[in-house]
Coordinates of C-alpha atoms in Angstrom, one line a residue:
M1 CA 68.4 -28.7 -43.9
Q2 CA 64.6 -28.8 -44.5
L3 CA 63.2 -32.0 -43.1
D4 CA 60.1 -33.7 -44.7
L5 CA 58.1 -35.1 -41.8
N6 CA 56.1 -37.2 -44.3
L7 CA 59.2 -39.4 -44.4
L8 CA 58.6 -40.4 -40.8
A9 CA 55.2 -41.9 -41.8
V10 CA 56.9 -43.8 -44.7
L11 CA 59.7 -45.0 -42.4
D12 CA 57.2 -46.2 -39.8
A13 CA 55.2 -48.1 -42.4
L14 CA 58.4 -49.6 -43.9
L15 CA 59.6 -50.8 -40.5
E16 CA 56.3 -52.4 -39.7
E17 CA 55.6 -54.0 -43.0
G18 CA 59.2 -55.0 -43.9
S19 CA 58.6 -54.3 -47.6
V20 CA 58.1 -51.4 -50.0
T21 CA 55.0 -53.0 -51.4
G22 CA 53.4 -53.5 -48.0
A23 CA 54.2 -50.0 -46.9
A24 CA 52.8 -48.6 -50.1
E25 CA 49.5 -50.4 -49.6
R26 CA 49.2 -49.1 -46.1
L27 CA 49.9 -45.6 -47.1
R28 CA 47.9 -45.8 -50.3
L29 CA 50.9 -44.7 -52.3
S30 CA 52.4 -46.3 -55.4
A31 CA 55.3 -48.6 -54.9
P32 CA 57.7 -46.4 -57.0
A33 CA 56.8 -43.4 -54.8
T34 CA 57.5 -45.4 -51.6
S35 CA 60.7 -46.7 -53.1
R36 CA 61.8 -43.1 -53.8
S37 CA 61.0 -42.1 -50.2
L38 CA 63.1 -45.1 -49.0
G39 CA 66.0 -43.8 -51.1
R40 CA 65.6 -40.3 -49.5
I41 CA 65.5 -41.9 -46.0
R42 CA 68.7 -43.8 -46.7
R43 CA 70.5 -40.7 -47.9
L44 CA 69.3 -38.7 -44.8
T45 CA 70.2 -41.4 -42.3
G46 CA 73.2 -42.9 -44.0
D47 CA 71.8 -46.3 -43.4
Q48 CA 70.2 -48.9 -45.7
I49 CA 67.2 -49.3 -43.3
L50 CA 66.0 -52.4 -45.2
V51 CA 68.3 -54.9 -47.0
R52 CA 67.2 -57.7 -49.2
T53 CA 67.7 -61.2 -48.0
G54 CA 66.4 -63.6 -50.6
R55 CA 62.8 -62.8 -51.4
T56 CA 62.3 -60.7 -48.2
M57 CA 63.8 -57.5 -46.7
T58 CA 65.4 -57.4 -43.3
P59 CA 65.7 -54.3 -41.1
T60 CA 69.3 -53.2 -40.3
P61 CA 70.4 -53.0 -36.7
Y62 CA 70.0 -49.2 -36.8
A63 CA 66.4 -49.6 -38.1
L64 CA 65.6 -52.0 -35.3
E65 CA 67.1 -49.5 -32.8
I66 CA 64.9 -46.6 -34.0
R67 CA 61.7 -48.5 -34.8
D68 CA 59.9 -47.8 -31.5
D69 CA 60.9 -44.2 -31.5
V70 CA 59.7 -43.6 -35.0
H71 CA 56.4 -45.3 -34.3
Y72 CA 55.9 -43.1 -31.2
L73 CA 56.7 -39.9 -33.1
V74 CA 54.2 -40.8 -35.8
E75 CA 51.5 -41.6 -33.3
Q76 CA 52.1 -38.4 -31.4
S77 CA 52.0 -36.4 -34.6
R78 CA 48.7 -37.9 -35.5
A79 CA 47.3 -37.2 -32.0
I80 CA 48.4 -33.5 -32.3
L81 CA 47.2 -32.9 -35.9
E82 CA 43.9 -34.8 -35.9
P83 CA 40.8 -32.9 -34.6
K84 CA 39.6 -34.0 -31.2
R85 CA 36.2 -35.3 -32.2
T86 CA 33.9 -36.8 -29.7
L87 CA 32.6 -40.3 -30.4
D88 CA 29.1 -40.3 -31.7
L89 CA 28.0 -44.0 -31.9
G90 CA 24.6 -43.0 -33.1
T91 CA 26.0 -41.7 -36.4
L92 CA 29.1 -43.8 -36.7
R93 CA 29.2 -46.3 -39.6
R94 CA 31.8 -49.0 -39.0
A95 CA 32.1 -52.7 -39.3
F96 CA 34.4 -54.1 -36.7
I97 CA 36.3 -57.4 -37.5
I98 CA 37.0 -59.8 -34.7
R99 CA 38.9 -63.0 -35.0
G100 CA 38.8 -65.5 -32.2
N101 CA 38.8 -69.0 -30.8
D102 CA 35.4 -70.5 -31.4
A103 CA 34.6 -71.1 -27.7
L104 CA 35.7 -67.6 -26.7
T105 CA 33.7 -66.0 -29.6
T106 CA 30.6 -68.1 -28.7
A107 CA 31.0 -67.1 -25.0
I108 CA 31.1 -63.3 -25.5
A109 CA 29.0 -62.9 -28.7
P110 CA 25.5 -62.6 -27.2
H111 CA 26.5 -59.7 -24.8
L112 CA 28.8 -58.1 -27.4
L113 CA 26.2 -58.1 -30.2
A114 CA 23.5 -56.7 -27.9
A115 CA 25.8 -53.8 -27.0
I116 CA 26.5 -53.1 -30.7
R117 CA 22.9 -53.3 -31.7
Q118 CA 22.0 -50.8 -28.9
A119 CA 24.8 -48.4 -29.6
G120 CA 23.9 -47.3 -33.2
P121 CA 22.3 -48.5 -36.4
G122 CA 25.5 -48.0 -38.4
L123 CA 27.6 -50.5 -36.3
S124 CA 28.1 -54.1 -37.1
V125 CA 30.7 -56.8 -36.4
R126 CA 32.2 -59.7 -38.5
L127 CA 33.2 -62.6 -36.3
L128 CA 35.9 -64.7 -38.0
A129 CA 37.2 -68.1 -37.1
E130 CA 40.8 -68.6 -36.1
A131 CA 43.1 -69.2 -39.1
D132 CA 44.9 -72.5 -39.3
V133 CA 48.2 -70.6 -39.7
D134 CA 49.6 -67.5 -38.1
T135 CA 48.7 -64.3 -40.0
N136 CA 49.7 -60.7 -40.0
D137 CA 46.1 -59.5 -40.3
L138 CA 46.3 -57.2 -37.3
R139 CA 49.4 -55.5 -38.7
H140 CA 47.8 -55.1 -42.2
G141 CA 44.5 -53.8 -40.8
R142 CA 42.4 -56.7 -42.0
V143 CA 41.3 -57.6 -38.4
D144 CA 40.5 -55.1 -35.6
L145 CA 40.8 -57.5 -32.7
E146 CA 42.1 -61.0 -32.1
I147 CA 40.8 -62.9 -29.0
S148 CA 42.9 -66.0 -28.2
S149 CA 44.9 -67.8 -25.5
T150 CA 48.3 -66.7 -26.8
L151 CA 50.3 -63.5 -26.3
P152 CA 51.4 -61.5 -29.4
V153 CA 55.0 -61.6 -30.3
L154 CA 55.2 -58.6 -32.6
P155 CA 56.3 -55.4 -30.8
E156 CA 53.6 -53.3 -32.5
I157 CA 50.7 -55.4 -31.3
S158 CA 49.1 -54.2 -28.1
H159 CA 47.3 -56.6 -25.9
E160 CA 45.3 -57.0 -22.7
T161 CA 44.7 -60.2 -20.7
L162 CA 41.1 -60.4 -19.7
G163 CA 41.5 -63.3 -17.3
D164 CA 42.2 -67.0 -17.4
D165 CA 40.4 -70.3 -17.3
R166 CA 41.4 -73.7 -15.9
L167 CA 41.5 -76.9 -18.0
V168 CA 39.2 -79.8 -17.3
V169 CA 38.7 -83.3 -18.8
A170 CA 35.3 -83.8 -20.4
F171 CA 33.6 -87.1 -21.0
R172 CA 30.1 -88.7 -21.3
P173 CA 28.3 -89.6 -18.0
D174 CA 28.5 -93.3 -18.9
H175 CA 32.2 -93.2 -19.7
P176 CA 34.4 -95.7 -17.8
C177 CA 36.3 -92.8 -16.3
A178 CA 33.1 -91.4 -14.7
G179 CA 32.7 -94.2 -12.2
A180 CA 36.0 -93.8 -10.2
P181 CA 38.6 -91.2 -9.4
L182 CA 40.5 -90.0 -12.6
T183 CA 44.0 -91.2 -12.0
V184 CA 46.8 -90.4 -14.3
E185 CA 47.0 -94.1 -15.3
R186 CA 43.3 -94.2 -16.2
F187 CA 43.6 -90.9 -18.1
A188 CA 46.5 -92.2 -20.2
A189 CA 44.8 -95.5 -20.9
A190 CA 41.7 -93.8 -22.4
D191 CA 41.4 -92.7 -26.0
H192 CA 41.4 -89.0 -26.7
V193 CA 40.5 -86.3 -29.1
I194 CA 42.4 -83.0 -28.9
V195 CA 41.6 -79.5 -30.1
S196 CA 44.0 -78.2 -32.7
R197 CA 43.4 -75.6 -35.4
R198 CA 46.5 -76.9 -37.2
G199 CA 45.5 -80.6 -37.1
R200 CA 48.2 -81.6 -34.7
T201 CA 47.8 -84.8 -32.7
E202 CA 50.1 -83.8 -29.8
D203 CA 50.0 -81.0 -27.3
P204 CA 51.5 -80.0 -24.0
I205 CA 49.5 -82.8 -22.3
D206 CA 51.6 -85.4 -24.1
V207 CA 54.7 -83.7 -22.8
A208 CA 53.4 -83.9 -19.2
L209 CA 52.5 -87.6 -19.7
K210 CA 55.9 -88.3 -21.2
D211 CA 57.6 -86.8 -18.1
L212 CA 55.6 -89.3 -16.0
G213 CA 56.6 -92.2 -18.2
L214 CA 53.2 -92.5 -19.8
R215 CA 51.6 -92.1 -23.3
R216 CA 48.1 -91.8 -24.5
R217 CA 46.3 -92.6 -27.7
V218 CA 45.0 -89.6 -29.6
V219 CA 42.4 -91.0 -32.0
A220 CA 41.7 -87.6 -33.7
S221 CA 42.1 -83.9 -33.6
A222 CA 39.3 -81.4 -34.1
P223 CA 39.6 -77.8 -35.4
T224 CA 37.4 -76.3 -32.6
S225 CA 36.5 -77.2 -29.1
T226 CA 32.8 -77.2 -30.1
A227 CA 33.5 -79.9 -32.6
A228 CA 35.6 -81.9 -30.2
L229 CA 32.9 -81.8 -27.5
H230 CA 30.2 -83.0 -29.8
I231 CA 32.5 -85.9 -30.8
V232 CA 33.1 -86.7 -27.2
S233 CA 29.3 -86.7 -26.5
R234 CA 28.9 -89.5 -29.0
S235 CA 31.9 -91.6 -28.2
E236 CA 34.0 -93.0 -25.5
L237 CA 36.7 -90.4 -26.0
L238 CA 38.1 -87.8 -23.6
V239 CA 39.0 -84.2 -24.4
V240 CA 40.7 -81.5 -22.3
V241 CA 39.0 -78.0 -22.7
S242 CA 38.7 -74.7 -20.9
E243 CA 36.1 -75.1 -18.2
Q244 CA 34.3 -71.8 -18.1
I245 CA 34.7 -70.8 -21.7
C246 CA 33.2 -74.2 -22.9
R247 CA 30.6 -74.4 -20.1
S248 CA 27.6 -73.8 -22.4
T249 CA 28.6 -76.4 -24.9
L250 CA 29.5 -78.8 -22.1
N251 CA 26.0 -78.4 -20.7
V252 CA 24.3 -78.7 -24.1
C253 CA 26.2 -81.9 -24.8
G254 CA 25.4 -83.3 -21.4
L255 CA 29.1 -83.9 -20.5
H256 CA 30.7 -84.3 -17.2
T257 CA 34.1 -82.8 -16.3
G258 CA 36.9 -83.9 -14.1
T259 CA 40.1 -82.4 -12.8
P260 CA 43.2 -83.4 -14.8
P261 CA 45.3 -85.8 -12.7
F262 CA 48.4 -83.7 -13.2
A263 CA 49.2 -80.0 -13.0
L264 CA 48.2 -77.9 -16.1
A265 CA 48.7 -74.1 -16.3
P266 CA 45.5 -72.0 -16.6
V267 CA 44.7 -70.8 -20.1
P268 CA 44.9 -67.0 -20.5
V269 CA 42.2 -65.1 -22.4
T270 CA 43.9 -62.3 -24.4
V271 CA 42.6 -59.6 -26.7
A272 CA 45.1 -58.1 -29.1
W273 CA 45.1 -55.2 -31.6
H274 CA 47.6 -53.1 -33.6
Q275 CA 49.1 -50.0 -31.9
R276 CA 47.6 -47.8 -34.6
Y277 CA 44.3 -48.2 -32.8
D278 CA 45.5 -47.3 -29.3
N279 CA 44.0 -43.8 -29.5
D280 CA 41.1 -44.6 -31.8
K281 CA 37.9 -43.8 -29.8
A282 CA 35.7 -46.2 -31.7
H283 CA 38.2 -49.0 -31.3
A284 CA 38.6 -48.2 -27.6
W285 CA 34.9 -48.5 -27.2
L286 CA 34.9 -51.9 -28.9
R287 CA 37.6 -53.1 -26.6
T288 CA 35.5 -52.0 -23.6
Q289 CA 32.5 -53.9 -24.9
V290 CA 34.7 -57.1 -25.4
R291 CA 36.0 -56.7 -21.8
D292 CA 32.5 -56.2 -20.4
A293 CA 31.1 -59.1 -22.4
F294 CA 33.8 -61.4 -21.0
A295 CA 33.1 -60.2 -17.5
T296 CA 29.4 -60.7 -17.9
F297 CA 29.9 -64.2 -19.3
L298 CA 32.0 -65.1 -16.3
G299 CA 29.3 -63.8 -14.0
R300 CA 26.7 -65.9 -15.7
V301 CA 28.6 -69.1 -16.0
G302 CA 29.4 -69.1 -12.3
A303 CA 25.7 -69.6 -11.6
C304 CA 25.1 -72.5 -14.0
R305 CA 28.0 -74.9 -13.8
G306 CA 27.4 -78.4 -15.0
P307 CA 28.0 -81.7 -13.1
A308 CA 31.6 -82.5 -12.1
A309 CA 33.1 -85.9 -11.7

């Protein structure tokens, strides 16, 4: 039996996208052509691969079992067949797209943009704000990198943890909490603003307080840490933010920080990308620049910490 290896690429796209339309868009094929390929795959494997459940399609147990192997074979085939070109940043024309938390993006942007400007005239970067809902933009190739504090859940998303940051309580120098030790009772009695891209008014801190038999009043949520810190600088509210990542904004706003009066886990800083870029030399270069930018930022912030309560 003659095997059409192109079907592996179609199968890989179908298993990642979970739909004929999505796979067709990725492969730049028509939906009917992709549907015909799915029919051939079904006949070859003796399995339905994707079955319709309402308006979506769900992979069969067999499809889930072979998904990682199929992806590996496709990536290995590309590595073998593609020419081993060296990376010439001076002639490369590419616009990288990075989505990230506002504080993280602000922290690394100066060093990252300096590296991109120096590397080549055809390079640029688009910095996008976090979406207020979870997206599949990495999977669909609409975003090159996502920088956040959460780990990816999709198996085809690669990631690297660059480091972590501790959480601190920020407030104005003349805030009532600035004049005495910040006990858990004083923390809970104060009014708060929290950072939530989805507009939520509760977060893990409320769970920690509930375990201690306490509640706090959350007056508002802000979509970014920068917005929350500016609000705090003009009010008698408290906000909990990442210490190092938000240091420049903390200093500009003239805010003091204190240690939370209960244990809070450090916030990881994670960069994520789709596996299709694992062996892409330009993408690997971008990841290195993001890694270096974060390390440079941490080195600088250590020398310019603001006042602590």
